[in-house]
């Protein structure tokens, strides 16, 4: 009997069945609705603050504190963003903590989770407020045509954030240490050298602090790029670790972070163009009722964020396809680097604990930011079929 990739994939699929499959399907399918409800929550929270004059009051307060326009933008953004987060906190607790606990994916107590959530909140409030100072300055000079320069400013900010994240942001949540000595370290560093990944850029991260998920990631930009293998993954068999690290090295070697930023720039330009056209209309129509005096009023941040959240929801399939395409590329790179198709299939089955394993083709195109377990196993089995009998294939 010749080796048949389709049949081999079926055999792998059969190893996840019954209650375990129903659970991971339910967890992942529930996530589709969270996208929609998350937008509704954003919408309702903004509406409450606009309708009941909270936005207007914060803006008046900021304008009384100072006559400097840039400082007004900042003094509005900070309390406004904090209040928005307070209103949506119950939703965050449900999606970020309650639901993860219910599916047995979290390793955190509520206090620990809340502590990390608040650190994240502080970082995003400061970052967004600083970004708003710059973008609002551009808007005040060109109320209709700010979108192009606004995109440039936002991308510069984003690039800076990605570059410094491994140095200043990630250490706030986890500890990153060099890989411990041993055969696993030797094998991974050997694969790194063979593929042009600097060996001192490979780390171990204590992700089990937060969750049971097996994972690894590539972060940083320019000089700060590093690959981190998480401690949940380190407990798996050596060839499975190699299979995942081959995939992560694919992200590194194929420059996925930079390519993603370039694509994001194009999408952001479209988002800002639409916002630049819609926002003056919204302000002219509803401004008097909400107490927004014009485009130079920092209060425009409230309707602007709703427009951008709506566009982001509509662009979900696009974002997912951008990342999923990179993930498929990394999968193929990893198969070629690690040459362990069965180990890769085995780890793909384990990842299906939190990702629906066999979606329909449209479902995968719209909702999946990584290939499904089925796609990954089939890719591995096709690779295996072309390399049967080769001595170094595991
Ligand atoms: Zn990946």
GROMACS .gro file of C-alpha atoms and ligand atoms in nm:
model
  395
    1UNK     CA    1   0.000   0.000   0.000
    2UNK     CA    2   0.146   0.342  -0.097
    3UNK     CA    3   0.132   0.615   0.171
    4UNK     CA    4  -0.186   0.821   0.124
    5UNK     CA    5  -0.172   1.171   0.286
    6UNK     CA    6  -0.553   1.202   0.290
    7UNK     CA    7  -0.598   0.868   0.468
    8UNK     CA    8  -0.315   0.944   0.709
    9UNK     CA    9  -0.481   1.280   0.789
   10UNK     CA   10  -0.812   1.101   0.853
   11UNK     CA   11  -0.638   0.869   1.097
   12UNK     CA   12  -0.491   1.169   1.284
   13UNK     CA   13  -0.833   1.342   1.289
   14UNK     CA   14  -0.990   1.033   1.444
   15UNK     CA   15  -0.764   1.071   1.748
   16UNK     CA   16  -0.966   1.377   1.859
   17UNK     CA   17  -1.330   1.285   1.907
   18UNK     CA   18  -1.627   1.287   2.141
   19UNK     CA   19  -1.638   1.529   2.431
   20UNK     CA   20  -1.286   1.669   2.375
   21UNK     CA   21  -1.366   1.765   2.015
   22UNK     CA   22  -1.707   1.908   2.110
   23UNK     CA   23  -1.536   2.119   2.377
   24UNK     CA   24  -1.269   2.270   2.151
   25UNK     CA   25  -1.531   2.332   1.878
   26UNK     CA   26  -1.756   2.510   2.129
   27UNK     CA   27  -1.469   2.719   2.265
   28UNK     CA   28  -1.359   2.833   1.921
   29UNK     CA   29  -1.707   2.885   1.769
   30UNK     CA   30  -1.801   3.091   2.076
   31UNK     CA   31  -1.514   3.319   1.978
   32UNK     CA   32  -1.692   3.410   1.650
   33UNK     CA   33  -1.974   3.566   1.851
   34UNK     CA   34  -1.733   3.738   2.088
   35UNK     CA   35  -1.611   3.944   1.790
   36UNK     CA   36  -1.959   4.078   1.726
   37UNK     CA   37  -2.053   4.124   2.090
   38UNK     CA   38  -1.719   4.291   2.160
   39UNK     CA   39  -1.809   4.556   1.902
   40UNK     CA   40  -2.157   4.597   2.051
   41UNK     CA   41  -1.998   4.649   2.395
   42UNK     CA   42  -1.766   4.919   2.250
   43UNK     CA   43  -2.062   5.086   2.080
   44UNK     CA   44  -2.282   5.085   2.391
   45UNK     CA   45  -2.003   5.212   2.615
   46UNK     CA   46  -1.930   5.504   2.378
   47UNK     CA   47  -2.300   5.580   2.345
   48UNK     CA   48  -2.347   5.592   2.723
   49UNK     CA   49  -2.055   5.835   2.761
   50UNK     CA   50  -2.168   6.056   2.471
   51UNK     CA   51  -2.540   6.053   2.544
   52UNK     CA   52  -2.505   6.131   2.915
   53UNK     CA   53  -2.255   6.411   2.864
   54UNK     CA   54  -1.952   6.235   3.019
   55UNK     CA   55  -1.739   6.290   2.709
   56UNK     CA   56  -1.835   6.659   2.698
   57UNK     CA   57  -1.759   6.700   3.068
   58UNK     CA   58  -1.412   6.542   3.041
   59UNK     CA   59  -1.337   6.760   2.739
   60UNK     CA   60  -1.449   7.080   2.917
   61UNK     CA   61  -1.234   6.985   3.215
   62UNK     CA   62  -0.929   6.924   2.991
   63UNK     CA   63  -0.981   7.257   2.813
   64UNK     CA   64  -1.004   7.450   3.141
   65UNK     CA   65  -0.681   7.297   3.272
   66UNK     CA   66  -0.460   7.429   2.994
   67UNK     CA   67  -0.458   7.643   2.681
   68UNK     CA   68  -0.201   7.418   2.511
   69UNK     CA   69  -0.383   7.217   2.244
   70UNK     CA   70  -0.154   6.913   2.261
   71UNK     CA   71  -0.191   6.889   2.638
   72UNK     CA   72  -0.570   6.914   2.607
   73UNK     CA   73  -0.566   6.611   2.375
   74UNK     CA   74  -0.368   6.416   2.634
   75UNK     CA   75  -0.572   6.534   2.935
   76UNK     CA   76  -0.889   6.428   2.755
   77UNK     CA   77  -0.762   6.093   2.628
   78UNK     CA   78  -0.634   5.955   2.962
   79UNK     CA   79  -0.955   5.986   3.171
   80UNK     CA   80  -1.174   5.905   2.870
   81UNK     CA   81  -0.988   5.580   2.796
   82UNK     CA   82  -0.982   5.484   3.166
   83UNK     CA   83  -1.355   5.542   3.201
   84UNK     CA   84  -1.426   5.341   2.882
   85UNK     CA   85  -1.223   5.053   3.022
   86UNK     CA   86  -1.412   5.072   3.352
   87UNK     CA   87  -1.747   5.048   3.170
   88UNK     CA   88  -1.631   4.751   2.962
   89UNK     CA   89  -1.449   4.578   3.252
   90UNK     CA   90  -1.728   4.321   3.316
   91UNK     CA   91  -1.700   4.215   2.951
   92UNK     CA   92  -1.322   4.183   2.978
   93UNK     CA   93  -1.358   3.977   3.295
   94UNK     CA   94  -1.599   3.743   3.118
   95UNK     CA   95  -1.393   3.696   2.799
   96UNK     CA   96  -1.047   3.712   2.956
   97UNK     CA   97  -1.103   3.523   3.280
   98UNK     CA   98  -1.441   3.353   3.335
   99UNK     CA   99  -1.459   3.193   2.992
  100UNK     CA  100  -1.093   3.077   2.995
  101UNK     CA  101  -1.150   2.920   3.339
  102UNK     CA  102  -1.472   2.753   3.220
  103UNK     CA  103  -1.283   2.579   2.939
  104UNK     CA  104  -0.994   2.487   3.167
  105UNK     CA  105  -0.738   2.690   2.971
  106UNK     CA  106  -0.627   2.933   3.241
  107UNK     CA  107  -0.374   2.883   3.520
  108UNK     CA  108  -0.446   3.215   3.694
  109UNK     CA  109  -0.632   3.322   4.006
  110UNK     CA  110  -0.872   3.612   3.959
  111UNK     CA  111  -0.646   3.854   4.150
  112UNK     CA  112  -0.343   3.763   3.939
  113UNK     CA  113  -0.547   3.797   3.620
  114UNK     CA  114  -0.687   4.135   3.724
  115UNK     CA  115  -0.337   4.258   3.816
  116UNK     CA  116  -0.207   4.175   3.467
  117UNK     CA  117  -0.519   4.320   3.305
  118UNK     CA  118  -0.460   4.650   3.488
  119UNK     CA  119  -0.094   4.663   3.382
  120UNK     CA  120  -0.206   4.606   3.022
  121UNK     CA  121  -0.468   4.877   3.063
  122UNK     CA  122  -0.213   5.126   3.195
  123UNK     CA  123   0.021   5.055   2.902
  124UNK     CA  124  -0.251   5.086   2.638
  125UNK     CA  125  -0.395   5.404   2.794
  126UNK     CA  126  -0.058   5.580   2.795
  127UNK     CA  127   0.038   5.457   2.446
  128UNK     CA  128  -0.296   5.551   2.289
  129UNK     CA  129  -0.300   5.890   2.462
  130UNK     CA  130   0.050   5.975   2.337
  131UNK     CA  131  -0.048   5.863   1.986
  132UNK     CA  132  -0.363   6.077   2.007
  133UNK     CA  133  -0.156   6.389   2.089
  134UNK     CA  134   0.028   6.347   1.758
  135UNK     CA  135  -0.269   6.244   1.542
  136UNK     CA  136  -0.499   6.513   1.684
  137UNK     CA  137  -0.231   6.773   1.606
  138UNK     CA  138  -0.242   6.656   1.242
  139UNK     CA  139  -0.625   6.662   1.245
  140UNK     CA  140  -0.633   7.022   1.373
  141UNK     CA  141  -0.417   7.135   1.080
  142UNK     CA  142  -0.605   6.931   0.815
  143UNK     CA  143  -0.950   6.829   0.945
  144UNK     CA  144  -1.036   6.639   0.624
  145UNK     CA  145  -0.699   6.532   0.489
  146UNK     CA  146  -0.520   6.419   0.801
  147UNK     CA  147  -0.542   6.052   0.714
  148UNK     CA  148  -0.217   6.015   0.519
  149UNK     CA  149   0.011   6.191   0.768
  150UNK     CA  150  -0.199   6.034   1.048
  151UNK     CA  151  -0.118   5.687   0.911
  152UNK     CA  152   0.253   5.770   0.900
  153UNK     CA  153   0.241   5.885   1.264
  154UNK     CA  154   0.048   5.575   1.378
  155UNK     CA  155   0.281   5.338   1.192
  156UNK     CA  156   0.589   5.506   1.338
  157UNK     CA  157   0.435   5.462   1.684
  158UNK     CA  158   0.343   5.099   1.617
  159UNK     CA  159   0.688   5.014   1.481
  160UNK     CA  160   0.849   5.169   1.788
  161UNK     CA  161   0.614   4.971   2.017
  162UNK     CA  162   0.691   4.641   1.840
  163UNK     CA  163   1.065   4.710   1.860
  164UNK     CA  164   1.069   4.789   2.233
  165UNK     CA  165   0.809   4.528   2.340
  166UNK     CA  166   1.065   4.250   2.412
  167UNK     CA  167   1.274   4.489   2.625
  168UNK     CA  168   1.014   4.686   2.821
  169UNK     CA  169   0.665   4.535   2.786
  170UNK     CA  170   0.695   4.155   2.778
  171UNK     CA  171   0.911   4.143   3.098
  172UNK     CA  172   0.619   4.304   3.287
  173UNK     CA  173   0.419   3.984   3.236
  174UNK     CA  174   0.672   3.702   3.202
  175UNK     CA  175   1.029   3.601   3.268
  176UNK     CA  176   1.250   3.534   2.966
  177UNK     CA  177   1.564   3.328   3.022
  178UNK     CA  178   1.817   3.160   2.790
  179UNK     CA  179   1.722   2.799   2.706
  180UNK     CA  180   1.847   2.560   2.977
  181UNK     CA  181   2.146   2.343   2.879
  182UNK     CA  182   2.073   1.996   2.748
  183UNK     CA  183   1.996   1.802   2.428
  184UNK     CA  184   1.687   2.014   2.349
  185UNK     CA  185   1.891   2.335   2.360
  186UNK     CA  186   2.161   2.177   2.143
  187UNK     CA  187   1.911   2.061   1.881
  188UNK     CA  188   1.729   2.395   1.869
  189UNK     CA  189   2.049   2.600   1.847
  190UNK     CA  190   2.180   2.369   1.575
  191UNK     CA  191   1.861   2.426   1.374
  192UNK     CA  192   1.894   2.801   1.442
  193UNK     CA  193   2.253   2.812   1.311
  194UNK     CA  194   2.154   2.610   1.004
  195UNK     CA  195   1.879   2.860   0.921
  196UNK     CA  196   2.060   3.186   0.991
  197UNK     CA  197   1.889   3.265   1.322
  198UNK     CA  198   2.136   3.410   1.578
  199UNK     CA  199   2.156   3.157   1.861
  200UNK     CA  200   2.150   3.418   2.138
  201UNK     CA  201   1.802   3.522   2.019
  202UNK     CA  202   1.636   3.200   2.142
  203UNK     CA  203   1.469   3.217   2.486
  204UNK     CA  204   1.244   3.025   2.723
  205UNK     CA  205   0.934   3.202   2.862
  206UNK     CA  206   0.733   3.100   3.172
  207UNK     CA  207   0.393   3.112   2.998
  208UNK     CA  208   0.249   2.850   3.236
  209UNK     CA  209   0.205   3.140   3.480
  210UNK     CA  210  -0.094   3.238   3.268
  211UNK     CA  211  -0.221   2.938   3.074
  212UNK     CA  212  -0.191   2.575   2.976
  213UNK     CA  213  -0.147   2.662   2.607
  214UNK     CA  214   0.148   2.514   2.421
  215UNK     CA  215   0.309   2.793   2.223
  216UNK     CA  216   0.615   2.976   2.102
  217UNK     CA  217   0.652   3.316   1.940
  218UNK     CA  218   0.869   3.561   1.755
  219UNK     CA  219   0.873   3.919   1.881
  220UNK     CA  220   1.066   4.241   1.831
  221UNK     CA  221   1.211   4.424   1.538
  222UNK     CA  222   1.553   4.533   1.415
  223UNK     CA  223   1.800   4.448   1.695
  224UNK     CA  224   1.540   4.324   1.945
  225UNK     CA  225   1.400   4.026   1.751
  226UNK     CA  226   1.388   3.705   1.951
  227UNK     CA  227   1.224   3.364   1.943
  228UNK     CA  228   1.071   3.240   2.268
  229UNK     CA  229   0.968   2.884   2.339
  230UNK     CA  230   0.713   2.852   2.621
  231UNK     CA  231   0.750   2.619   2.917
  232UNK     CA  232   0.429   2.428   2.830
  233UNK     CA  233   0.595   2.336   2.502
  234UNK     CA  234   0.920   2.237   2.675
  235UNK     CA  235   0.732   1.949   2.846
  236UNK     CA  236   0.657   1.789   2.506
  237UNK     CA  237   0.875   1.528   2.326
  238UNK     CA  238   1.198   1.665   2.176
  239UNK     CA  239   1.094   1.618   1.811
  240UNK     CA  240   0.768   1.804   1.872
  241UNK     CA  241   0.964   2.094   2.020
  242UNK     CA  242   1.188   2.093   1.714
  243UNK     CA  243   0.882   2.092   1.487
  244UNK     CA  244   0.740   2.404   1.658
  245UNK     CA  245   1.074   2.583   1.672
  246UNK     CA  246   1.123   2.515   1.299
  247UNK     CA  247   0.793   2.695   1.247
  248UNK     CA  248   0.898   2.994   1.463
  249UNK     CA  249   1.231   3.018   1.283
  250UNK     CA  250   1.025   3.038   0.964
  251UNK     CA  251   0.861   3.358   1.096
  252UNK     CA  252   1.206   3.495   1.174
  253UNK     CA  253   1.382   3.402   0.849
  254UNK     CA  254   1.087   3.507   0.629
  255UNK     CA  255   1.076   3.850   0.802
  256UNK     CA  256   0.711   3.812   0.890
  257UNK     CA  257   0.703   4.094   1.149
  258UNK     CA  258   0.820   4.354   0.897
  259UNK     CA  259   0.591   4.224   0.621
  260UNK     CA  260   0.297   4.231   0.858
  261UNK     CA  261   0.368   4.594   0.952
  262UNK     CA  262   0.376   4.690   0.584
  263UNK     CA  263   0.036   4.526   0.518
  264UNK     CA  264  -0.100   4.686   0.833
  265UNK     CA  265   0.011   5.028   0.709
  266UNK     CA  266  -0.201   4.989   0.393
  267UNK     CA  267  -0.506   4.878   0.591
  268UNK     CA  268  -0.463   5.155   0.846
  269UNK     CA  269  -0.446   5.412   0.565
  270UNK     CA  270  -0.786   5.290   0.441
  271UNK     CA  271  -0.927   5.293   0.797
  272UNK     CA  272  -0.807   5.650   0.851
  273UNK     CA  273  -0.933   5.765   0.509
  274UNK     CA  274  -1.284   5.635   0.588
  275UNK     CA  275  -1.266   5.789   0.937
  276UNK     CA  276  -1.149   6.124   0.792
  277UNK     CA  277  -1.454   6.129   0.565
  278UNK     CA  278  -1.710   6.006   0.820
  279UNK     CA  279  -1.600   6.190   1.131
  280UNK     CA  280  -1.670   6.553   1.020
  281UNK     CA  281  -2.017   6.439   0.914
  282UNK     CA  282  -2.082   6.266   1.249
  283UNK     CA  283  -1.956   6.573   1.439
  284UNK     CA  284  -2.172   6.812   1.233
  285UNK     CA  285  -2.480   6.597   1.284
  286UNK     CA  286  -2.446   6.478   1.646
  287UNK     CA  287  -2.181   6.712   1.786
  288UNK     CA  288  -2.429   6.968   1.930
  289UNK     CA  289  -2.624   6.692   2.110
  290UNK     CA  290  -2.309   6.527   2.248
  291UNK     CA  291  -2.133   6.852   2.332
  292UNK     CA  292  -1.854   6.809   2.073
  293UNK     CA  293  -1.766   7.156   1.944
  294UNK     CA  294  -1.568   7.068   1.632
  295UNK     CA  295  -1.272   6.873   1.494
  296UNK     CA  296  -1.035   7.060   1.727
  297UNK     CA  297  -1.227   6.928   2.029
  298UNK     CA  298  -1.038   6.624   2.167
  299UNK     CA  299  -1.380   6.466   2.234
  300UNK     CA  300  -1.381   6.348   1.868
  301UNK     CA  301  -1.170   6.058   1.998
  302UNK     CA  302  -1.492   5.891   2.121
  303UNK     CA  303  -1.678   5.862   1.785
  304UNK     CA  304  -1.346   5.805   1.601
  305UNK     CA  305  -1.270   5.494   1.808
  306UNK     CA  306  -1.618   5.354   1.737
  307UNK     CA  307  -1.569   5.403   1.361
  308UNK     CA  308  -1.229   5.231   1.376
  309UNK     CA  309  -1.368   4.944   1.587
  310UNK     CA  310  -1.645   4.895   1.326
  311UNK     CA  311  -1.393   4.890   1.041
  312UNK     CA  312  -1.173   4.646   1.232
  313UNK     CA  313  -1.472   4.413   1.277
  314UNK     CA  314  -1.547   4.426   0.903
  315UNK     CA  315  -1.180   4.362   0.823
  316UNK     CA  316  -1.161   4.054   1.050
  317UNK     CA  317  -1.139   3.808   0.754
  318UNK     CA  318  -0.865   4.022   0.601
  319UNK     CA  319  -0.655   4.036   0.920
  320UNK     CA  320  -0.707   3.663   0.976
  321UNK     CA  321  -0.606   3.580   0.620
  322UNK     CA  322  -0.293   3.796   0.650
  323UNK     CA  323  -0.176   3.611   0.961
  324UNK     CA  324  -0.299   3.268   0.848
  325UNK     CA  325  -0.101   3.304   0.523
  326UNK     CA  326   0.216   3.377   0.720
  327UNK     CA  327   0.141   3.082   0.950
  328UNK     CA  328   0.109   2.844   0.652
  329UNK     CA  329   0.442   2.972   0.517
  330UNK     CA  330   0.602   2.915   0.858
  331UNK     CA  331   0.451   2.564   0.874
  332UNK     CA  332   0.614   2.472   0.542
  333UNK     CA  333   0.945   2.629   0.647
  334UNK     CA  334   0.927   2.436   0.975
  335UNK     CA  335   0.862   2.103   0.802
  336UNK     CA  336   1.167   2.157   0.583
  337UNK     CA  337   1.382   2.266   0.877
  338UNK     CA  338   1.278   2.006   1.137
  339UNK     CA  339   1.195   1.717   0.900
  340UNK     CA  340   0.959   1.565   1.157
  341UNK     CA  341   0.612   1.554   0.991
  342UNK     CA  342   0.455   1.315   1.243
  343UNK     CA  343   0.577   1.524   1.535
  344UNK     CA  344   0.438   1.835   1.366
  345UNK     CA  345   0.104   1.656   1.317
  346UNK     CA  346   0.108   1.548   1.681
  347UNK     CA  347   0.163   1.904   1.804
  348UNK     CA  348  -0.107   2.033   1.563
  349UNK     CA  349  -0.348   1.791   1.732
  350UNK     CA  350  -0.249   1.927   2.074
  351UNK     CA  351  -0.305   2.286   1.960
  352UNK     CA  352  -0.658   2.185   1.864
  353UNK     CA  353  -0.739   2.197   2.235
  354UNK     CA  354  -0.822   2.564   2.179
  355UNK     CA  355  -0.887   2.576   1.804
  356UNK     CA  356  -1.166   2.400   1.610
  357UNK     CA  357  -0.996   2.115   1.427
  358UNK     CA  358  -1.201   2.061   1.110
  359UNK     CA  359  -1.380   2.379   0.996
  360UNK     CA  360  -1.539   2.433   0.654
  361UNK     CA  361  -1.325   2.618   0.397
  362UNK     CA  362  -1.513   2.950   0.435
  363UNK     CA  363  -1.516   2.921   0.810
  364UNK     CA  364  -1.137   2.878   0.804
  365UNK     CA  365  -1.092   3.172   0.564
  366UNK     CA  366  -1.302   3.410   0.775
  367UNK     CA  367  -1.235   3.315   1.137
  368UNK     CA  368  -0.897   3.139   1.154
  369UNK     CA  369  -0.579   3.336   1.222
  370UNK     CA  370  -0.383   3.008   1.211
  371UNK     CA  371  -0.443   2.709   0.984
  372UNK     CA  372  -0.686   2.457   1.135
  373UNK     CA  373  -0.551   2.132   1.279
  374UNK     CA  374  -0.682   1.951   0.970
  375UNK     CA  375  -0.497   2.184   0.730
  376UNK     CA  376  -0.175   2.153   0.932
  377UNK     CA  377  -0.186   1.775   0.958
  378UNK     CA  378  -0.267   1.742   0.585
  379UNK     CA  379   0.027   1.975   0.502
  380UNK     CA  380   0.255   1.757   0.718
  381UNK     CA  381   0.129   1.432   0.566
  382UNK     CA  382   0.178   1.564   0.212
  383UNK     CA  383   0.536   1.661   0.306
  384UNK     CA  384   0.585   1.315   0.456
  385UNK     CA  385   0.456   1.145   0.137
  386UNK     CA  386   0.727   1.324  -0.064
  387UNK     CA  387   1.006   1.229   0.177
  388UNK     CA  388   0.925   0.865   0.255
  389UNK     CA  389   1.221   0.645   0.331
  390UNK     CA  390   1.471   0.930   0.379
  391UNK     CA  391   1.693   0.838   0.669
  392UNK     CA  392   1.683   1.168   0.864
  393UNK     CA  393   1.301   1.210   0.853
  394UNK     CA  394   1.149   1.146   1.197
  395LIG    ZN1  395   0.331   3.096   1.388
   0.00000   0.00000   0.00000
